mmCIF file of C-alpha atoms in Angstrom:
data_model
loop_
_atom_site.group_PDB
_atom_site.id
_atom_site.type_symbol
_atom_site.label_atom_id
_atom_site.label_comp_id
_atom_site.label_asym_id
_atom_site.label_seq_id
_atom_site.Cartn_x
_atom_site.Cartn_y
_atom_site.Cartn_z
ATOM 1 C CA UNK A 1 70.778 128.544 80.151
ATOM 2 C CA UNK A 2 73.642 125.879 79.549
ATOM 3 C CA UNK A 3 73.709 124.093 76.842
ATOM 4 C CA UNK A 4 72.593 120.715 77.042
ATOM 5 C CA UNK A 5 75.460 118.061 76.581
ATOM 6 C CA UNK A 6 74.116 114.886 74.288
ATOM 7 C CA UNK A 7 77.394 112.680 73.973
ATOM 8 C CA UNK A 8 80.942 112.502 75.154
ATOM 9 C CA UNK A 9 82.966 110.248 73.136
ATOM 10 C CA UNK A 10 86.468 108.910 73.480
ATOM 11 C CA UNK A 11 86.848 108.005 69.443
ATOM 12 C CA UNK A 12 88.942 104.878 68.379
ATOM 13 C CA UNK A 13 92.279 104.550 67.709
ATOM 14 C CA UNK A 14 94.196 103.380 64.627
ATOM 15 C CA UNK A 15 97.551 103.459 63.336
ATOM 16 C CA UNK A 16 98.610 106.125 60.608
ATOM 17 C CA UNK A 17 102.467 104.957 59.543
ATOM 18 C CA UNK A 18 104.122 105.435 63.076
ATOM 19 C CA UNK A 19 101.660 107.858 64.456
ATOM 20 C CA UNK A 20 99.028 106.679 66.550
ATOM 21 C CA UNK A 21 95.731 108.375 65.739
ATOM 22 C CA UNK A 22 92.453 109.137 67.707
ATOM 23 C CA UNK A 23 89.092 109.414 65.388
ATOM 24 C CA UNK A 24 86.571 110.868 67.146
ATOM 25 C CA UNK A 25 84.104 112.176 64.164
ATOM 26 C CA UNK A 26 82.322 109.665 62.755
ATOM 27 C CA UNK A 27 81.265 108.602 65.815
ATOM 28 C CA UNK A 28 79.256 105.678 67.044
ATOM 29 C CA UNK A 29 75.821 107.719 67.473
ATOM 30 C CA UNK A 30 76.267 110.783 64.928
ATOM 31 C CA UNK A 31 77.621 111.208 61.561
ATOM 32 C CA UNK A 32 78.667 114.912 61.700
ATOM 33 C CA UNK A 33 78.357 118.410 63.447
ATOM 34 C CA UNK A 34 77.297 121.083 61.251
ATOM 35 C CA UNK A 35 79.460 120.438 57.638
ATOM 36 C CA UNK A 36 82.373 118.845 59.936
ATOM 37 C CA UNK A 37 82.178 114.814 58.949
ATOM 38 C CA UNK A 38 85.761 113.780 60.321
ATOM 39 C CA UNK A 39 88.095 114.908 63.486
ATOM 40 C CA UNK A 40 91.407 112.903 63.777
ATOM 41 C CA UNK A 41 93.544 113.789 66.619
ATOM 42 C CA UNK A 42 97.189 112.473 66.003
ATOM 43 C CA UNK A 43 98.619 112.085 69.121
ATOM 44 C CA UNK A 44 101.851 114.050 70.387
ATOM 45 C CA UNK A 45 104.796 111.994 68.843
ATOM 46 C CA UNK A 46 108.467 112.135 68.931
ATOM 47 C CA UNK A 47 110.036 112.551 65.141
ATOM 48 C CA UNK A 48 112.883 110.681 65.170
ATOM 49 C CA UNK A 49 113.811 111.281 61.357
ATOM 50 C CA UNK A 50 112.200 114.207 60.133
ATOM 51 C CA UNK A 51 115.139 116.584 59.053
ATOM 52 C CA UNK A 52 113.380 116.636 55.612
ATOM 53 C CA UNK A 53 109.968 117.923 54.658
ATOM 54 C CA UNK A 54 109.651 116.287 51.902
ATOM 55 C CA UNK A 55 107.095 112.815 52.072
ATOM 56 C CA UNK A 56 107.936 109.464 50.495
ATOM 57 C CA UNK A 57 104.977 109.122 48.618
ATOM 58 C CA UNK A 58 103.428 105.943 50.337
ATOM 59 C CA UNK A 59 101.098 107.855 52.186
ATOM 60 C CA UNK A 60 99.439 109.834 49.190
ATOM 61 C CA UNK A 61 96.100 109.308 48.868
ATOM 62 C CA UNK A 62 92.746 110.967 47.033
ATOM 63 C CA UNK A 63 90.206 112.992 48.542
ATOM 64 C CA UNK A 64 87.040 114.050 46.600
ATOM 65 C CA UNK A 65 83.605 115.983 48.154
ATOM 66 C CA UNK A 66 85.263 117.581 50.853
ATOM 67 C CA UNK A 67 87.689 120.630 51.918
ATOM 68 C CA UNK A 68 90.777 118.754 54.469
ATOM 69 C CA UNK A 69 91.946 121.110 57.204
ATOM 70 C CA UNK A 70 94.846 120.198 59.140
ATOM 71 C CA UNK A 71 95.405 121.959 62.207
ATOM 72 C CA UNK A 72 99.197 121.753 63.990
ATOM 73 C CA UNK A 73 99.258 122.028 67.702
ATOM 74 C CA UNK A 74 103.274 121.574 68.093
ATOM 75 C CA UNK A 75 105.673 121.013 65.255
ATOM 76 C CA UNK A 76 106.067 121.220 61.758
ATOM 77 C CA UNK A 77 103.528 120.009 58.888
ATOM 78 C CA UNK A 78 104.233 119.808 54.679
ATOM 79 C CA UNK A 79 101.791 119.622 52.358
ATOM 80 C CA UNK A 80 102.372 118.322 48.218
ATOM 81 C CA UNK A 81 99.136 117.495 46.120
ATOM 82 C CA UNK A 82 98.640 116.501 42.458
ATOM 83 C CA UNK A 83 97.888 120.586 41.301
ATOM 84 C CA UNK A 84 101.517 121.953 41.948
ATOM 85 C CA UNK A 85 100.711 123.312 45.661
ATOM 86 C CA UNK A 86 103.534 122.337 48.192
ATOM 87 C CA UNK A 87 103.731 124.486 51.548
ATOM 88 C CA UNK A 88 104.913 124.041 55.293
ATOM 89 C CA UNK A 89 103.242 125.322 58.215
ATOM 90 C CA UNK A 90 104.549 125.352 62.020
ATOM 91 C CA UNK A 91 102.393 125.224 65.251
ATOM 92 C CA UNK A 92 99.488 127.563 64.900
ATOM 93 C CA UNK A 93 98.923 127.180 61.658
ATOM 94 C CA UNK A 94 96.798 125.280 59.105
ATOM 95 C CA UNK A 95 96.702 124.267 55.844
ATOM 96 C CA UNK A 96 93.295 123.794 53.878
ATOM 97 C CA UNK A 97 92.470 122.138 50.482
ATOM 98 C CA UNK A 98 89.399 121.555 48.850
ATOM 99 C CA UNK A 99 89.276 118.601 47.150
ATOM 100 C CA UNK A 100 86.544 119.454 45.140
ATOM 101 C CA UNK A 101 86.151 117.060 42.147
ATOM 102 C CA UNK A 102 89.407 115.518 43.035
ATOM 103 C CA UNK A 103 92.931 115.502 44.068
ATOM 104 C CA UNK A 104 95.768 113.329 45.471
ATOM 105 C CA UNK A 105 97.678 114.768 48.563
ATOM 106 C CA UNK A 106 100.369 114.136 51.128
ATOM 107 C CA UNK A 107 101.241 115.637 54.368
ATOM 108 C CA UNK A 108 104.525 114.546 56.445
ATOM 109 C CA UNK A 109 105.185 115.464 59.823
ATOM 110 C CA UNK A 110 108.936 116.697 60.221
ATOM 111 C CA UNK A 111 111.527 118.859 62.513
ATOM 112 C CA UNK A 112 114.538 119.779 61.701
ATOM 113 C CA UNK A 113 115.966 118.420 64.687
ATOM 114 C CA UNK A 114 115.039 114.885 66.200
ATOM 115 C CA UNK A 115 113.130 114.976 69.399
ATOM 116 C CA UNK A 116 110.788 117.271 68.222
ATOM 117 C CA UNK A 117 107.029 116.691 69.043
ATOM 118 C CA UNK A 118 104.283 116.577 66.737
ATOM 119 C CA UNK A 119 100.912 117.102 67.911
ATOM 120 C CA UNK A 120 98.008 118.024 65.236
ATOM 121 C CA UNK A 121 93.970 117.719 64.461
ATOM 122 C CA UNK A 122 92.565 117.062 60.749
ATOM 123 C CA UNK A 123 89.020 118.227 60.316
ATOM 124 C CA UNK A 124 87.092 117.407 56.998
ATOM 125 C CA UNK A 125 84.706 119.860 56.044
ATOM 126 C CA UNK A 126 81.976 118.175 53.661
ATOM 127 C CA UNK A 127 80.794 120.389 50.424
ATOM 128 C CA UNK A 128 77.497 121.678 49.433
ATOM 129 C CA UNK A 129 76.527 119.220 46.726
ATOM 130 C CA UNK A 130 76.768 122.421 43.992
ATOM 131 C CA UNK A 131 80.454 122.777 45.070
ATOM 132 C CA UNK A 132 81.642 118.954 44.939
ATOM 133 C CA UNK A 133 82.422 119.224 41.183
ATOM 134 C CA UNK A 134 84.226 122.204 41.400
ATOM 135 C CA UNK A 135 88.482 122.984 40.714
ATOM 136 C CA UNK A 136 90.698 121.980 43.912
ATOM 137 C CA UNK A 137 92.075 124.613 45.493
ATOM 138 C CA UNK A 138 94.624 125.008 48.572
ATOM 139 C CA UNK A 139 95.683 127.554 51.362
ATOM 140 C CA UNK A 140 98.742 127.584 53.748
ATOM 141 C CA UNK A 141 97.350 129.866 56.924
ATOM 142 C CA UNK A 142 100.607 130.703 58.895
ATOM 143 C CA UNK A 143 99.948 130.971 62.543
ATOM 144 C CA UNK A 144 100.085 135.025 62.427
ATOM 145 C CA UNK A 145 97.595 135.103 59.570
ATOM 146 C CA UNK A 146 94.891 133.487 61.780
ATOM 147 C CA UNK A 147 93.021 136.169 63.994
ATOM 148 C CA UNK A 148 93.454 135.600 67.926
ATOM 149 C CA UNK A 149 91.143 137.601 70.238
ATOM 150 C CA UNK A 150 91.807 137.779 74.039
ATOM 151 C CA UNK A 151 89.172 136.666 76.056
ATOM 152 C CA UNK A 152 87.787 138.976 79.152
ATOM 153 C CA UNK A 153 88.805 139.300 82.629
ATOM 154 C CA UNK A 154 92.418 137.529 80.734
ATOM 155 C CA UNK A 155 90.915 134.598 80.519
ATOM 156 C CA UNK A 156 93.128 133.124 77.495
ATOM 157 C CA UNK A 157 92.710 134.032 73.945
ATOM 158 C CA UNK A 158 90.288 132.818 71.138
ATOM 159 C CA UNK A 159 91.432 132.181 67.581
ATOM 160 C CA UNK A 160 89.257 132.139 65.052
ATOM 161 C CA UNK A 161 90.771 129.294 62.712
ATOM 162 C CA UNK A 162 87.183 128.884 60.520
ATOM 163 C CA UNK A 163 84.587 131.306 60.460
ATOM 164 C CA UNK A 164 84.299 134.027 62.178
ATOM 165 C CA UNK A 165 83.591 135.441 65.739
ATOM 166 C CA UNK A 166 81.701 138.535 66.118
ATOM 167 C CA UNK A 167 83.453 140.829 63.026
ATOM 168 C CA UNK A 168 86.674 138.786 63.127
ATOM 169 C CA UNK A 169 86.680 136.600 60.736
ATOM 170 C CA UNK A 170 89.253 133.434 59.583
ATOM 171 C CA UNK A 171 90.675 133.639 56.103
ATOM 172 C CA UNK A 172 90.191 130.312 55.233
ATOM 173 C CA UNK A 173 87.450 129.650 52.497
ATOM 174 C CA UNK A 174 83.633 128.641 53.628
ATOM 175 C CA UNK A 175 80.681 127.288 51.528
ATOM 176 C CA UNK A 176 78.058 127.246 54.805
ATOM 177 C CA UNK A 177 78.210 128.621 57.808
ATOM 178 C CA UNK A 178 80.531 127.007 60.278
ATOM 179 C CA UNK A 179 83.335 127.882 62.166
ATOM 180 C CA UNK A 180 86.188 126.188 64.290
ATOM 181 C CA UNK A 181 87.701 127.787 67.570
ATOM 182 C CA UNK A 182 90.840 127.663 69.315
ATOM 183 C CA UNK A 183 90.457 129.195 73.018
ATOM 184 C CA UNK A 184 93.488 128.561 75.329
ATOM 185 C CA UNK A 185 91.827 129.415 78.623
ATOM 186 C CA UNK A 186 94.414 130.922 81.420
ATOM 187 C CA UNK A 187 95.196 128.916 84.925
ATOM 188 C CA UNK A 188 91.633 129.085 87.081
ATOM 189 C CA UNK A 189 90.345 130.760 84.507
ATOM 190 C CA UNK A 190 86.762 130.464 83.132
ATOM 191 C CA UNK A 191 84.690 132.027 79.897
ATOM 192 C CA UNK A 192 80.946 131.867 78.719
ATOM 193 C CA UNK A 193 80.557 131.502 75.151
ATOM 194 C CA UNK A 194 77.279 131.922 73.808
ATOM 195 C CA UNK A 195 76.247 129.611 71.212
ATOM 196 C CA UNK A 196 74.727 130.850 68.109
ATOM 197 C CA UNK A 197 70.762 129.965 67.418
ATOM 198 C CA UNK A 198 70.247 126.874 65.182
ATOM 199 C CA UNK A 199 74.032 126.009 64.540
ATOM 200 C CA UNK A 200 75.068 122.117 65.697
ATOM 201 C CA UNK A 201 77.990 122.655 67.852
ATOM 202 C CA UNK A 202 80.524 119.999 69.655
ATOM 203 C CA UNK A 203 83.835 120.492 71.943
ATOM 204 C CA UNK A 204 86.886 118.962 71.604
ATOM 205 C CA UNK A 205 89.666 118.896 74.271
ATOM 206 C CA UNK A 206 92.878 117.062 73.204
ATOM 207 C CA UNK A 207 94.648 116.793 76.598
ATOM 208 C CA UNK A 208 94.340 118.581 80.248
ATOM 209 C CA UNK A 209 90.530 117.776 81.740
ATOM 210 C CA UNK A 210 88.270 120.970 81.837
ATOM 211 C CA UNK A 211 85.063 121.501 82.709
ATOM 212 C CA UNK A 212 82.612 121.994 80.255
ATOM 213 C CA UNK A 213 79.121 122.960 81.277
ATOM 214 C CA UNK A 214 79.834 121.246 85.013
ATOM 215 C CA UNK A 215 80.798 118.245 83.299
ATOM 216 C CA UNK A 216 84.516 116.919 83.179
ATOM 217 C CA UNK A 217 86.387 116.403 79.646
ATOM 218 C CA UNK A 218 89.321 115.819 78.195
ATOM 219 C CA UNK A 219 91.720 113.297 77.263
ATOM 220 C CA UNK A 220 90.833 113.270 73.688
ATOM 221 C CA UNK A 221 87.332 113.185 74.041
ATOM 222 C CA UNK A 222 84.691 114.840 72.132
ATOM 223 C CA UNK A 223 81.333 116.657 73.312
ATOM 224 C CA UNK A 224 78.564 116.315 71.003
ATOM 225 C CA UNK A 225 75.803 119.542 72.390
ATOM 226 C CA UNK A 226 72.155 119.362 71.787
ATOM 227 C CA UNK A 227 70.276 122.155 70.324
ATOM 228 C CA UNK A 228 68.208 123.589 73.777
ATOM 229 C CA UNK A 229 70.375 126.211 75.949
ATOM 230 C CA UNK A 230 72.580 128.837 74.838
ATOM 231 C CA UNK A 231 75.500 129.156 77.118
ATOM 232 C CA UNK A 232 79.070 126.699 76.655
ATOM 233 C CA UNK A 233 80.816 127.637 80.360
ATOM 234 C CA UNK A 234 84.404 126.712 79.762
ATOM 235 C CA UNK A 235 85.999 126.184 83.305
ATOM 236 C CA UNK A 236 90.676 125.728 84.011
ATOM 237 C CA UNK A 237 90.933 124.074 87.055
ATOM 238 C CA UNK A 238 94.455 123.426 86.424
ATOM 239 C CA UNK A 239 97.698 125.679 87.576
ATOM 240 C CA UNK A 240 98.687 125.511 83.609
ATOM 241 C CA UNK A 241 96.567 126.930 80.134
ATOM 242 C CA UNK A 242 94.730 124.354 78.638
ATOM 243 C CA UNK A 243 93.505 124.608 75.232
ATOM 244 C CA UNK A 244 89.638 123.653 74.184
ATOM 245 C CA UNK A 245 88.492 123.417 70.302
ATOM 246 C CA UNK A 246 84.596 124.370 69.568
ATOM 247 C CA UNK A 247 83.504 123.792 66.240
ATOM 248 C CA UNK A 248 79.996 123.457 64.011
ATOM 249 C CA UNK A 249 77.929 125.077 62.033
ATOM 250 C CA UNK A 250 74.316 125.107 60.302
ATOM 251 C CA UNK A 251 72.932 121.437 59.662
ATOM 252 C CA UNK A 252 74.124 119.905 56.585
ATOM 253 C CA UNK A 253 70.750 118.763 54.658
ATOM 254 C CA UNK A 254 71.936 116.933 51.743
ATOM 255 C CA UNK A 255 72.634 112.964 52.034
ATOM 256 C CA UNK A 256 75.778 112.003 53.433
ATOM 257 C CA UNK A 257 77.369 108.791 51.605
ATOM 258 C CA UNK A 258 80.971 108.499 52.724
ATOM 259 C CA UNK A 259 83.575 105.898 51.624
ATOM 260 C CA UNK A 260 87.413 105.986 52.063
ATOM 261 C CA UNK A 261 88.355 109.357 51.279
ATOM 262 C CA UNK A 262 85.090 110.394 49.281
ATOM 263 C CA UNK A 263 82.286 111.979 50.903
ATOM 264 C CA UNK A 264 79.365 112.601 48.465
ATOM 265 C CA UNK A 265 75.712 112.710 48.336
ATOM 266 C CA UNK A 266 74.877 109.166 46.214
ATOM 267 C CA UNK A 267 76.241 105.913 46.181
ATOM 268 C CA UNK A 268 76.987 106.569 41.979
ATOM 269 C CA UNK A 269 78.712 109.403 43.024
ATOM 270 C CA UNK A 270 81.104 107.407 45.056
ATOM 271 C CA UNK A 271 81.657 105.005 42.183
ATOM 272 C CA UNK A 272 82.268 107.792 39.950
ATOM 273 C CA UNK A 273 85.287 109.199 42.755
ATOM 274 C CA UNK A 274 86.931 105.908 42.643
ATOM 275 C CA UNK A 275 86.200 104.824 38.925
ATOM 276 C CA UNK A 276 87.829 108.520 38.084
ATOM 277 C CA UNK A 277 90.578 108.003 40.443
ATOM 278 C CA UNK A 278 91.865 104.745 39.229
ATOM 279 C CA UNK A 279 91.404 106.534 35.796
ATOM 280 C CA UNK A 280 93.986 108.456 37.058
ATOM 281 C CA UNK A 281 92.066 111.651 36.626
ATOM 282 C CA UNK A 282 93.150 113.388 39.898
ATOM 283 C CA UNK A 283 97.062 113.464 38.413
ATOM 284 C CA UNK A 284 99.758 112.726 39.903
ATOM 285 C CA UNK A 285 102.366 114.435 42.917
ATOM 286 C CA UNK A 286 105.559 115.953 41.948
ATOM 287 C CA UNK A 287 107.690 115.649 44.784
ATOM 288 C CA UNK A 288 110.440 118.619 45.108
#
């Protein structure tokens, strides 16, 4: 049986420096799916001046509660935060970072030749309450260090960027069980995923229209699924591969009290992220 489809959602757009930005997760009916809280989609964008990878510093911000995990589609993506971690990752890879009890960060879009086009997908993965307090930690995944699967009948291919599929498994951190897939489904190609029992699941498809279940999506629009039927029937119409992101995992139980960057499980506990913050407690960024 299909799974039942609750919500599709186009998200609202905002402005992020000179990228324009599509949030989809909060959304106007649901707070989260599985541990996931937040889904920006930044839009493909020219960089016009990105022959360094190195960020300004007007962008850096905190993050406290959560693990951050950016996902590039096309281009090139740095990463500096207030421990000492700096890395760069190209398209198909990720970087993750748990903020834990608090950190400062900056990412910057950049090629080393103008023209280039960025195109990328920030998830933020809220904590188990016993992990919020914990040390920050951070992980550059290059794109041949994620695991990629190819799908039956050659369908396309599945990578497993969070979680695991079967016995292949990501190699990016977890504190529940969730998981976040990349399929790129072949021209006229279809595949039948089978949801796993008692996991909140959603679909994501940043550009070409698929269809999902007999139902049309894409276009930056998110698919929230309900939790009767089994079955996610991923349909190409088009002459071209498309790509499709599935992601969830178990319910998250605790309270959910988000503000800014902090997502924690109590009003005080917000206070305490920003009161600690403009303590200056999460250090500072050495840019290099």
């Amino acid at each position: 049986m299909k799974k039942v489809i609750e919500t599709i959602y186009g998200g609202v757009n905002s402005s992020v420096g000179d990228m324009l930005v599509n949030r989809l997760l909060p959304g106007q009916s649901f707070k989260a799916v599985g541990p996931i809280v937040f889904l920006d989609h930044v839009y493909p964008v020219t960089i016009k001046d990105g022959t360094t990878s190195i960020p300004t510093g007007e962008f850096a911000h905190p993050h406290r509660g959560i693990a951050t995990f950016s996902y590039v589609l096309n281009g090139q993506l740095s990463h500096y935060d207030s421990k000492g971690n700096h890395d760069v990752i190209s398209a198909g890879g990720a970087q993750w970072m748990k903020a834990g009890s608090g950190i400062m960060h900056d990412e910057k879009p950049f090629s080393q030749l103008n023209g280039d086009i960025f195109h990328s997908l920030q998830f933020w993965i809220n904590l188990p309450a016993k992990n919020k307090s914990e040390q920050p930690e951070y992980m550059a995944v290059k794109p041949d260090a994620i695991p990629e699967l190819q799908l039956p009948e050659r369908a396309g291919t599945l990578r497993v960027l969070l979680g695991s599929f079967g016995t292949t498994v990501s190699p990016v951190k977890t504190y529940s069980e969730q998981f976040i897939y990349h399929i790129k489904l072949c021209p006229k190609a279809s595949f039948t995923l089978q949801a796993k029992a008692n996991l909140e699941c959603a679909a994501f498809v940043p550009a070409c229209e698929v269809m999902i279940n007999g139902t049309p999506a894409g276009n930056s629009k998110i698919i929230i699924f309900g939790q009767h039927g089994d079955d996610l029937v991923l349909e190409n119409p088009h002459i071209k591969s498309v790509d499709i992101l599935l992601f969830g995992g178990e319910p998250y139980t605790e309270e959910i009290v988000s503000q800014g960057p902090f997502v924690m499980n109590s009003h005080a506990e917000i206070a305490t992220a920003y009161r600690e913050f403009f303590e200056g407690k999460y250090g500072t960024i050495a840019y290099r």
